[in-house]
Short mmCIF file of C-alpha atoms in Angstrom, two decimals:
data_model
loop_
_atom_site.label_atom_id
_atom_site.label_comp_id
_atom_site.label_asym_id
_atom_site.label_seq_id
_atom_site.Cartn_x
_atom_site.Cartn_y
_atom_site.Cartn_z
CA MET A 198 -39.28 -8.68 24.76
CA SER A 199 -36.28 -9.01 22.48
CA LYS A 200 -33.05 -10.68 23.47
CA LEU A 201 -29.52 -9.98 22.26
CA TYR A 202 -27.24 -12.83 21.18
CA PHE A 203 -23.67 -12.89 19.80
CA THR A 204 -21.82 -15.42 17.65
CA GLU A 205 -18.15 -16.34 17.72
CA ASP A 206 -17.95 -14.71 14.26
CA HIS A 207 -18.77 -11.39 15.94
CA GLU A 208 -22.33 -11.01 14.70
CA TRP A 209 -25.16 -9.86 16.92
CA LEU A 210 -28.78 -10.99 16.69
CA ASN A 211 -31.60 -9.09 18.26
CA VAL A 212 -34.24 -11.83 18.54
CA ASP A 213 -37.95 -11.30 19.10
CA GLY A 214 -39.93 -14.53 18.83
CA ASP A 215 -38.81 -16.14 15.57
CA THR A 216 -37.50 -12.96 13.94
CA ALA A 217 -34.01 -11.53 14.27
CA ILE A 218 -32.20 -8.35 13.29
CA VAL A 219 -28.55 -9.15 12.50
CA GLY A 220 -25.41 -7.03 12.32
CA ILE A 221 -21.75 -7.11 13.33
CA SER A 222 -20.59 -6.19 16.82
CA THR A 223 -19.08 -2.87 17.81
CA TYR A 224 -15.91 -4.82 18.61
CA ALA A 225 -15.81 -6.34 15.11
CA ALA A 226 -16.44 -2.97 13.45
CA GLY A 227 -13.51 -1.56 15.41
CA GLN A 228 -11.27 -4.43 14.32
CA LEU A 229 -12.27 -4.10 10.65
CA GLY A 230 -11.59 -0.39 10.52
CA ASP A 231 -13.30 2.00 8.14
CA VAL A 232 -16.11 0.17 6.33
CA VAL A 233 -16.42 1.28 2.69
CA PHE A 234 -18.81 -1.26 1.17
CA ILE A 235 -21.34 -3.85 2.25
CA GLU A 236 -22.85 -6.52 0.03
CA LEU A 237 -26.21 -7.45 1.55
CA PRO A 238 -28.19 -10.64 0.98
CA ASP A 239 -31.23 -10.66 -1.32
CA THR A 240 -34.50 -10.57 0.57
CA SER A 241 -36.65 -13.72 0.61
CA LYS A 242 -33.45 -15.78 0.27
CA THR A 243 -33.41 -18.97 2.34
CA VAL A 244 -30.13 -19.54 4.17
CA ALA A 245 -28.60 -22.32 6.24
CA LYS A 246 -26.57 -21.66 9.37
CA GLY A 247 -22.95 -21.02 8.34
CA ASP A 248 -23.69 -19.95 4.74
CA ASP A 249 -21.74 -16.87 3.66
CA ILE A 250 -24.48 -14.37 2.92
CA ALA A 251 -22.92 -10.90 3.09
CA VAL A 252 -19.56 -9.19 2.72
CA VAL A 253 -18.09 -6.25 4.59
CA GLU A 254 -15.25 -4.42 2.87
CA SER A 255 -13.04 -2.14 4.93
CA VAL A 256 -10.27 -0.03 3.43
CA LYS A 257 -7.94 -2.91 4.24
CA SER A 258 -9.80 -6.10 3.38
CA ALA A 259 -12.99 -8.00 2.64
CA SER A 260 -14.68 -10.14 5.33
CA GLU A 261 -17.45 -12.69 4.89
CA ILE A 262 -20.56 -12.59 7.04
CA TYR A 263 -22.12 -15.98 7.82
CA ALA A 264 -25.75 -16.81 8.51
CA PRO A 265 -25.83 -17.09 12.32
CA VAL A 266 -28.84 -19.42 12.20
CA SER A 267 -30.95 -20.99 9.45
CA GLY A 268 -33.88 -19.05 8.15
CA THR A 269 -35.23 -16.65 5.51
CA ILE A 270 -33.99 -13.11 4.87
CA THR A 271 -36.92 -10.71 5.14
CA ALA A 272 -35.22 -7.30 4.82
CA ALA A 273 -31.80 -5.75 4.11
CA ASN A 274 -30.57 -2.39 5.39
CA ASP A 275 -30.31 -0.61 2.04
CA ALA A 276 -29.24 2.61 3.77
CA LEU A 277 -25.79 1.02 4.18
CA GLU A 278 -25.24 1.10 0.42
CA ASP A 279 -24.85 4.87 0.45
CA ALA A 280 -23.58 5.18 4.00
CA PRO A 281 -21.41 2.15 4.83
CA GLU A 282 -19.67 4.19 7.53
CA THR A 283 -22.84 3.78 9.63
CA VAL A 284 -21.40 0.38 10.60
CA ASN A 285 -18.46 2.13 12.29
CA ASP A 286 -20.64 4.82 13.85
CA ASP A 287 -23.42 2.60 15.22
CA ALA A 288 -22.65 -1.08 14.63
CA GLN A 289 -25.24 -2.42 17.04
CA GLY A 290 -27.99 0.04 16.05
CA ALA A 291 -28.44 1.88 12.74
CA GLY A 292 -25.67 -0.26 11.24
CA TRP A 293 -27.79 -3.46 11.20
CA PHE A 294 -27.37 -5.65 8.10
CA PHE A 295 -30.53 -7.70 7.60
CA LYS A 296 -33.66 -9.13 9.22
CA MET A 297 -34.57 -12.80 9.09
CA THR A 298 -37.13 -15.29 10.29
CA ILE A 299 -35.53 -18.15 12.16
CA THR A 300 -36.39 -21.70 11.09
CA ASP A 301 -35.39 -23.38 14.35
CA THR A 302 -34.98 -21.19 17.42
CA SER A 303 -33.15 -24.01 19.21
CA GLN A 304 -30.09 -22.97 17.11
CA LEU A 305 -29.91 -19.89 19.37
CA GLU A 306 -28.97 -22.04 22.34
CA GLY A 307 -25.28 -22.23 21.41
CA LEU A 308 -24.89 -18.45 21.11
CA MET A 309 -23.49 -16.03 23.68
CA ASP A 310 -25.31 -13.36 25.63
CA GLU A 311 -23.82 -9.87 26.00
CA ALA A 312 -21.80 -10.71 29.12
CA ALA A 313 -20.36 -13.89 27.62
CA TYR A 314 -19.45 -12.03 24.42
CA ALA A 315 -17.73 -9.27 26.40
CA GLU A 316 -15.67 -12.01 28.06
CA PHE A 317 -15.03 -13.67 24.67
CA THR A 318 -13.56 -10.48 23.18
CA LYS A 319 -11.60 -9.54 26.29
CA GLU A 320 -8.15 -11.00 25.50
CA MET B 370 -0.56 -11.44 19.16
CA GLY B 371 1.20 -13.34 16.40
CA ASN B 372 4.08 -10.85 16.44
CA GLU B 373 6.60 -13.11 18.19
CA GLY B 374 9.77 -13.77 16.26
CA LEU B 375 9.29 -10.70 14.09
CA LYS B 376 12.07 -8.20 13.56
CA ARG B 377 11.60 -4.75 15.00
CA THR B 378 12.67 -1.48 13.42
CA PRO B 379 14.41 1.18 15.55
CA LEU B 380 11.02 2.96 15.67
CA ALA B 381 8.81 -0.03 16.58
CA SER B 382 8.58 0.86 20.28
CA LEU B 383 7.70 4.46 19.49
CA MET B 384 5.04 3.31 17.00
CA GLU B 385 3.51 1.11 19.72
CA GLU B 386 3.63 3.95 22.22
CA LEU B 387 1.77 6.14 19.70
CA GLY B 388 -1.01 3.56 19.46
CA GLY B 389 0.13 1.71 16.34
CA LYS B 390 -1.68 -1.58 15.72
CA MET B 391 1.28 -3.82 14.92
CA VAL B 392 1.00 -6.53 12.28
CA PRO B 393 3.55 -8.78 10.55
CA PHE B 394 4.86 -7.32 7.30
CA ALA B 395 7.91 -8.62 5.41
CA GLY B 396 9.16 -10.22 8.61
CA TYR B 397 8.79 -7.05 10.70
CA ALA B 398 6.25 -5.92 13.26
CA MET B 399 4.87 -2.78 11.60
CA PRO B 400 1.99 -0.42 12.41
CA VAL B 401 -0.88 -1.02 9.97
CA GLN B 402 -2.85 1.85 11.45
CA PHE B 403 -3.10 4.11 14.49
CA VAL B 404 -6.18 5.10 16.50
CA ASP B 405 -7.57 7.39 13.77
CA GLY B 406 -7.78 4.54 11.24
CA VAL B 407 -6.79 4.25 7.60
CA LEU B 408 -9.32 6.72 6.11
CA LYS B 409 -8.41 9.61 8.41
CA GLU B 410 -4.69 8.85 8.24
CA HIS B 411 -4.85 8.83 4.45
CA LYS B 412 -6.67 12.15 4.28
CA TRP B 413 -4.41 13.71 6.92
CA THR B 414 -1.39 12.87 4.75
CA ARG B 415 -3.00 14.37 1.63
CA GLU B 416 -3.88 17.57 3.52
CA ASN B 417 -1.15 17.96 6.15
CA CYS B 418 1.82 15.75 6.87
CA GLY B 419 2.21 12.08 7.75
CA LEU B 420 5.21 10.40 9.35
CA PHE B 421 5.86 6.81 8.24
CA ASP B 422 8.37 4.36 9.66
CA VAL B 423 9.83 2.72 6.56
CA SER B 424 12.96 1.42 8.28
CA HIS B 425 12.10 -2.11 7.16
CA MET B 426 13.14 -1.14 3.63
CA GLY B 427 16.59 -2.20 2.48
CA GLN B 428 19.21 0.55 2.49
CA ALA B 429 22.66 -0.08 1.04
CA PHE B 430 25.58 1.62 -0.64
CA VAL B 431 27.13 0.42 -3.83
CA VAL B 432 30.78 1.38 -3.51
CA GLY B 433 33.33 1.67 -6.28
CA PRO B 434 36.49 3.62 -7.04
CA ASP B 435 34.77 6.47 -8.88
CA HIS B 436 31.28 7.54 -9.94
CA GLU B 437 31.46 6.24 -13.47
CA THR B 438 32.65 2.76 -12.47
CA THR B 439 29.94 2.39 -9.80
CA ALA B 440 27.25 3.82 -12.06
CA ARG B 441 28.18 1.47 -14.92
CA ALA B 442 28.11 -1.49 -12.53
CA LEU B 443 24.50 -0.64 -11.63
CA GLU B 444 23.58 0.12 -15.24
CA ALA B 445 24.47 -3.50 -16.02
CA LEU B 446 21.58 -4.54 -13.72
CA MET B 447 19.03 -1.76 -14.33
CA PRO B 448 17.81 0.41 -17.21
CA GLY B 449 18.46 3.79 -15.49
CA ASN B 450 20.95 6.45 -16.51
CA PHE B 451 23.19 6.51 -13.44
CA VAL B 452 26.36 7.69 -15.17
CA GLY B 453 24.48 10.90 -15.89
CA LEU B 454 23.33 11.40 -12.27
CA LYS B 455 24.58 14.72 -10.89
CA PRO B 456 25.72 14.85 -7.25
CA GLY B 457 22.60 14.81 -5.06
CA GLN B 458 20.29 13.47 -7.76
CA GLN B 459 17.99 10.51 -7.22
CA ARG B 460 16.32 8.18 -9.72
CA TYR B 461 13.61 5.53 -9.60
CA SER B 462 14.76 2.36 -11.31
CA LEU B 463 14.08 -1.33 -11.81
CA LEU B 464 16.22 -4.33 -10.94
CA LEU B 465 15.88 -6.64 -13.96
CA THR B 466 16.47 -10.33 -14.51
CA ASP B 467 18.56 -11.39 -17.50
CA GLU B 468 15.26 -11.93 -19.33
CA GLY B 469 14.11 -8.37 -18.62
CA GLY B 470 11.61 -9.30 -15.89
CA ILE B 471 11.24 -6.90 -12.94
CA MET B 472 12.68 -8.31 -9.70
CA ASP B 473 12.03 -5.15 -7.73
CA ASP B 474 11.87 -1.38 -7.98
CA LEU B 475 14.24 0.86 -6.10
CA MET B 476 15.66 4.34 -5.60
CA VAL B 477 19.25 5.11 -6.60
CA THR B 478 20.90 8.26 -5.27
CA ARG B 479 24.28 9.84 -5.93
CA SER B 480 25.65 11.44 -2.79
CA ILE B 481 26.16 15.19 -2.97
CA HIS B 482 29.30 14.86 -0.84
CA PRO B 483 32.65 14.75 -2.69
CA HIS B 484 33.86 12.47 0.12
CA PHE B 485 31.42 9.81 -1.15
CA GLU B 486 32.53 10.02 -4.78
CA GLY B 487 31.96 6.57 -6.24
CA TRP B 488 29.16 5.72 -3.78
CA LEU B 489 25.55 5.24 -4.84
CA MET B 490 22.85 4.73 -2.25
CA ILE B 491 20.04 2.32 -3.02
CA VAL B 492 16.75 1.68 -1.21
CA VAL B 493 14.87 -1.52 -2.08
CA ASN B 494 11.57 -3.01 -0.90
CA ALA B 495 11.48 -4.73 2.48
CA ALA B 496 9.90 -7.92 1.16
CA PHE B 497 12.72 -8.50 -1.33
CA LYS B 498 15.78 -6.99 0.29
CA THR B 499 17.55 -10.28 1.02
CA GLU B 500 17.13 -11.53 -2.58
CA ASP B 501 17.87 -8.10 -4.07
CA PHE B 502 21.06 -7.65 -2.09
CA ALA B 503 22.22 -11.20 -2.92
CA GLN B 504 21.51 -10.66 -6.63
CA ILE B 505 23.16 -7.25 -6.77
CA ALA B 506 26.23 -8.41 -4.82
CA ALA B 507 26.61 -11.46 -7.07
CA ARG B 508 26.32 -9.43 -10.28
CA LEU B 509 28.68 -6.56 -9.38
CA PRO B 510 32.08 -6.59 -11.06
CA ASP B 511 35.39 -6.80 -9.18
CA GLY B 512 36.21 -3.51 -7.52
CA VAL B 513 32.57 -2.57 -6.84
CA ARG B 514 30.89 -3.90 -3.71
CA LEU B 515 27.52 -3.79 -1.99
CA GLN B 516 27.50 -2.49 1.54
CA PRO B 517 24.13 -3.06 3.24
CA GLU B 518 23.26 -0.52 5.93
CA PRO B 519 21.12 -2.48 8.42
CA ASN B 520 21.85 0.02 11.16
CA ARG B 521 20.10 2.91 9.49
CA ALA B 522 16.44 3.79 9.95
CA LEU B 523 14.27 5.43 7.29
CA ILE B 524 11.49 7.91 8.02
CA ALA B 525 9.15 9.21 5.33
CA LEU B 526 7.62 12.62 5.97
CA GLN B 527 4.87 13.04 3.37
CA GLY B 528 2.24 15.62 2.55
CA PRO B 529 1.75 19.17 1.30
CA LYS B 530 2.92 20.55 4.67
CA ALA B 531 6.06 18.40 4.95
CA ALA B 532 8.28 21.26 3.76
CA GLN B 533 6.70 23.64 6.27
CA VAL B 534 7.45 21.12 9.04
CA LEU B 535 11.04 20.48 8.01
CA GLU B 536 12.15 23.98 7.09
CA PRO B 537 12.62 25.39 10.62
CA LEU B 538 14.59 22.26 11.60
CA CYS B 539 16.66 21.93 8.44
CA ALA B 540 17.39 25.04 6.36
CA ASP B 541 18.87 22.91 3.55
CA SER B 542 15.50 21.28 2.87
CA CYS B 543 13.76 24.33 1.40
CA ASP B 544 16.06 24.57 -1.65
CA MET B 545 15.58 20.95 -2.64
CA VAL B 546 13.30 19.86 -5.47
CA PHE B 547 11.68 16.48 -6.19
CA MET B 548 14.25 13.66 -6.47
CA GLN B 549 17.11 15.69 -4.99
CA SER B 550 19.06 14.66 -1.92
CA ALA B 551 21.34 16.22 0.65
CA ALA B 552 23.54 15.21 3.54
CA THR B 553 22.37 17.49 6.30
CA ALA B 554 21.07 17.63 9.86
CA ILE B 555 17.56 17.96 11.24
CA GLY B 556 17.51 19.69 14.62
CA GLY B 557 21.19 18.81 14.96
CA ILE B 558 20.73 15.10 14.11
CA ASP B 559 22.88 14.04 11.15
CA CYS B 560 20.91 12.45 8.35
CA HIS B 561 20.60 12.00 4.63
CA ILE B 562 17.39 13.38 3.17
CA SER B 563 15.82 13.22 -0.26
CA ARG B 564 12.76 15.05 -1.53
CA SER B 565 10.81 11.99 -2.56
CA GLY B 566 8.35 9.41 -1.30
CA TYR B 567 5.68 7.01 -2.41
CA THR B 568 2.41 8.79 -1.69
CA GLY B 569 2.16 11.11 -4.69
CA GLU B 570 2.64 14.08 -2.35
CA ASP B 571 5.55 16.40 -1.74
CA GLY B 572 7.71 15.10 1.05
CA PHE B 573 11.01 13.78 2.26
CA GLU B 574 12.64 10.47 3.03
CA ILE B 575 15.11 10.70 5.87
CA SER B 576 17.83 8.13 6.42
CA VAL B 577 19.29 8.30 9.92
CA LYS B 578 21.44 6.15 12.19
CA ALA B 579 19.26 3.68 14.09
CA GLU B 580 20.20 5.03 17.51
CA MET B 581 19.07 8.57 16.55
CA ALA B 582 15.86 7.53 14.80
CA GLU B 583 13.54 7.80 17.76
CA ASP B 584 14.84 11.23 18.80
CA LEU B 585 14.37 12.44 15.23
CA ALA B 586 10.85 11.01 14.92
CA ARG B 587 9.84 12.57 18.25
CA LEU B 588 11.21 15.91 17.12
CA LEU B 589 9.19 15.80 13.88
CA LEU B 590 6.06 14.63 15.71
CA LYS B 591 6.21 17.74 17.94
CA SER B 592 4.65 19.66 15.07
CA LYS B 593 0.85 19.74 15.21
CA LEU B 594 0.88 19.18 11.44
CA VAL B 595 2.49 15.74 11.77
CA LYS B 596 0.74 12.48 12.67
CA PRO B 597 2.09 8.93 12.54
CA ILE B 598 0.59 6.98 9.64
CA GLY B 599 0.38 3.21 9.20
CA LEU B 600 0.96 0.81 6.32
CA GLY B 601 -2.77 0.73 5.52
CA ALA B 602 -2.82 4.37 4.46
CA ARG B 603 0.60 4.01 2.83
CA ASP B 604 -0.95 1.43 0.52
CA SER B 605 -4.07 3.46 -0.33
CA LEU B 606 -1.95 6.59 -0.89
CA ARG B 607 0.42 4.88 -3.32
CA LEU B 608 -2.46 3.19 -5.16
CA GLU B 609 -4.27 6.52 -5.65
CA ALA B 610 -0.97 7.96 -6.91
CA GLY B 611 -0.80 5.12 -9.47
CA LEU B 612 2.45 3.75 -8.03
CA CYS B 613 3.31 0.06 -8.22
CA LEU B 614 3.61 -2.34 -5.31
CA SER B 615 6.49 -4.70 -6.03
CA GLY B 616 5.43 -8.35 -6.07
CA TYR B 617 1.83 -7.39 -6.88
CA ASP B 618 1.79 -4.84 -9.69
CA PHE B 619 4.82 -6.46 -11.24
CA ASP B 620 7.09 -9.44 -10.67
CA GLU B 621 9.72 -11.32 -12.64
CA SER B 622 7.09 -12.39 -15.19
CA ARG B 623 6.50 -8.74 -16.23
CA THR B 624 8.81 -6.48 -18.21
CA PRO B 625 8.87 -2.67 -17.85
CA VAL B 626 6.78 -2.52 -21.04
CA ASP B 627 4.10 -4.83 -19.59
CA ALA B 628 4.16 -2.78 -16.39
CA SER B 629 3.84 0.59 -18.19
CA LEU B 630 7.09 1.71 -16.57
CA THR B 631 9.00 2.57 -19.74
CA TRP B 632 9.39 6.14 -18.48
CA ALA B 633 12.04 4.64 -16.17
CA ILE B 634 14.15 3.79 -19.24
CA PRO B 635 15.74 7.03 -20.50
CA LYS B 636 16.60 7.54 -24.14
CA VAL B 637 20.33 7.11 -23.67
CA ARG B 638 19.77 3.56 -22.39
CA HIS B 639 17.53 2.75 -25.37
CA GLU B 640 20.43 3.73 -27.58
CA GLN B 641 23.01 1.80 -25.57
CA ALA B 642 20.65 -1.20 -25.43
CA ASP B 643 22.92 -2.92 -22.91
CA PHE B 644 20.69 -3.44 -19.84
CA PRO B 645 19.37 -6.92 -18.92
CA GLY B 646 16.72 -8.11 -21.35
CA ALA B 647 17.33 -5.07 -23.57
CA ALA B 648 16.69 -6.91 -26.84
CA ARG B 649 13.30 -8.17 -25.63
CA ILE B 650 12.29 -4.91 -23.96
CA LEU B 651 13.21 -2.78 -27.00
CA ARG B 652 11.35 -5.17 -29.27
CA GLU B 653 8.28 -4.94 -27.01
CA LEU B 654 8.55 -1.15 -27.08
CA SER B 655 8.14 -1.13 -30.84
CA GLU B 656 5.89 -4.17 -31.30
CA GLY B 657 3.83 -4.04 -28.10
CA THR B 658 3.09 -6.67 -25.46
CA VAL B 659 0.25 -9.09 -24.77
CA GLN B 660 -0.91 -7.30 -21.62
CA LYS B 661 -0.40 -3.86 -20.08
CA ARG B 662 -0.75 -2.45 -16.60
CA VAL B 663 -3.58 0.10 -16.37
CA GLY B 664 -5.68 1.91 -13.79
CA ILE B 665 -9.15 0.45 -13.35
CA LYS B 666 -12.11 2.24 -11.83
CA PRO B 667 -15.00 0.06 -10.62
CA LEU B 668 -18.18 1.95 -11.51
CA GLY B 669 -20.13 0.73 -8.48
CA ARG B 670 -19.10 0.90 -4.84
CA ALA B 671 -17.67 -2.60 -4.46
CA PRO B 672 -13.85 -2.69 -4.24
CA ALA B 673 -12.07 -5.32 -6.37
CA ARG B 674 -9.03 -6.81 -4.64
CA ASP B 675 -5.90 -8.27 -6.17
CA GLY B 676 -6.61 -11.53 -7.99
CA THR B 677 -10.02 -10.35 -9.25
CA HIS B 678 -10.56 -11.52 -12.84
CA ILE B 679 -11.30 -8.97 -15.55
CA HIS B 680 -13.72 -9.97 -18.30
CA LEU B 681 -14.93 -8.50 -21.56
CA ASP B 682 -18.14 -9.99 -22.94
CA GLY B 683 -17.73 -12.93 -20.60
CA VAL B 684 -14.14 -13.67 -21.66
CA TYR B 685 -11.09 -13.41 -19.37
CA VAL B 686 -8.86 -10.49 -20.44
CA GLY B 687 -6.77 -9.86 -17.34
CA GLU B 688 -6.54 -9.57 -13.58
CA ILE B 689 -6.47 -6.95 -10.82
CA THR B 690 -3.08 -6.72 -9.07
CA SER B 691 -3.86 -4.00 -6.49
CA GLY B 692 -7.30 -2.90 -5.49
CA GLY B 693 -9.12 -1.20 -2.68
CA PHE B 694 -10.71 2.07 -1.75
CA GLY B 695 -9.30 5.50 -2.51
CA PRO B 696 -10.25 7.78 0.39
CA SER B 697 -9.32 11.00 -1.44
CA PHE B 698 -10.67 9.72 -4.77
CA GLY B 699 -13.88 8.88 -2.93
CA GLY B 700 -14.52 5.41 -4.31
CA PRO B 701 -13.03 2.05 -5.18
CA ILE B 702 -9.84 2.06 -7.27
CA ALA B 703 -7.59 -0.61 -8.72
CA MET B 704 -4.69 -1.42 -10.99
CA GLY B 705 -4.25 -4.51 -13.07
CA TYR B 706 -3.20 -6.04 -16.33
CA VAL B 707 -5.49 -6.18 -19.36
CA ARG B 708 -5.05 -7.28 -22.95
CA ALA B 709 -2.99 -4.53 -24.59
CA ASP B 710 -5.74 -3.59 -27.07
CA LEU B 711 -8.03 -2.80 -24.12
CA ALA B 712 -5.59 -0.45 -22.34
CA THR B 713 -7.17 2.79 -23.59
CA PRO B 714 -8.79 4.89 -20.82
CA GLY B 715 -12.56 4.65 -20.91
CA THR B 716 -12.63 1.05 -22.15
CA ALA B 717 -15.56 -0.75 -20.48
CA LEU B 718 -14.76 -4.02 -18.66
CA ASP B 719 -16.34 -6.30 -16.08
CA LEU B 720 -14.77 -7.26 -12.74
CA ILE B 721 -15.81 -10.65 -11.43
CA VAL B 722 -16.30 -10.06 -7.71
CA ARG B 723 -17.68 -13.06 -5.78
CA GLY B 724 -19.02 -14.59 -8.96
CA LYS B 725 -20.87 -11.51 -10.19
CA ALA B 726 -19.83 -9.18 -13.00
CA HIS B 727 -19.40 -5.59 -11.82
CA PRO B 728 -18.93 -2.86 -14.46
CA ALA B 729 -15.63 -0.98 -14.52
CA GLU B 730 -13.55 1.09 -16.89
CA VAL B 731 -9.90 1.60 -17.70
CA PHE B 732 -8.80 4.79 -15.96
CA LYS B 733 -5.85 7.03 -16.73
CA LEU B 734 -3.43 6.91 -13.80
CA PRO B 735 -2.99 8.50 -11.32
CA PHE B 736 -6.36 8.58 -9.56
CA VAL B 737 -5.41 11.79 -7.75
CA PRO B 738 -3.00 14.41 -9.16
CA GLN B 739 0.60 14.02 -8.10
CA ASN B 740 1.78 16.93 -6.02
CA TYR B 741 5.58 16.88 -6.24
CA TYR B 742 7.68 19.98 -5.62
CA ARG B 743 9.65 20.78 -8.73
CA GLY B 744 10.71 24.31 -7.78
#
């Protein structure tokens, strides 16, 4: 059974065991506006929590995406290269960014669940 | 959020009511986008008609005893031919430092009304209006004065259907061509309109008393062809049209020759050679400059923002000054300065985005054809 987590940087992680699918939240996609380009991390890259590993460019600006936890990138959503607008259409589904294996699942403990994230983005 | 202490234009409340996402810009709370978002707003303006609140820009009159005296006073600060302006004509010009650097760009208009003989209207950028007005006022001769008009709003109505929207409300508008102005009324509201704008499209800029601005905007928005458009799309529209953003695409360190704006210096002023920095600018015209402003097209999908370094064979040759995504162009677009010998369209360059070289080429501006109405 997978579980959904959110970070304060507006990323979501769909975690199943020690693997996670990562993207940006529907809320974040709405705030960014029309996404026109995404720079995805190289697969098999090892990342530490907090590293900047991807970039989302909207019409207005560029935003860094940080590694939500430490681990190794196992896949990137190449479909976003030709269809970056997928992030606006389906941020928490088809608009996923990358998959990773998590080095230390205890790093998930500080993250928010869906209800806490909804509260976090309320104001 | 973060908008406390910001000035508000006469249309700020209406923009909020229409769903504008307000952000700080040049000391004002301005809508950066509406619910549709920048891409759709941009395309709507290119295909239909967008309404922009540009009341934050600096409107003023330069007032002298007669046209020639006022025009000459401005010609001492700028390289335009204002003496030769016919009633109702408008010109784009540049406010120059004594060294020939560009402080700001602006519009100068001669009123069509005989009652305003000796008056020229200017519109400067919001971000520089305080400095511009101080500079202009300080450099005007005795007998010519600057009269800022803080109680006027400015609405830009832009797009291929702008004329269709305005015509039933303002019969005078249909006879006007690009860069012509008129004192008229729209739906009974007195205003001063010019057939101009900063999107590359046909359209009008409408100066109106602050207290009538909201009524006028609501009247224009009644048309199904008109949508409110934010600053985000205003920026992508002007970049696609190859138009400069003051403070980015030029500043006091750049001359009109550097900035590829020599078309704003008419022949008669070359001959007179009496505008600020004329000796330097005329020398640069014949001998060339170190760098030139050009259009730059990234060949991949990654946009290159202002500040991005431009390399050739690993060597720094210039910098991006405006960059983003062109919704109508359908890809990333930019402008910047490159070494003058590399300014030819088609020249291959690299853009250093986040440490990696991305291929790009010099591109002949504009990115989309300009669509002005010249009659």
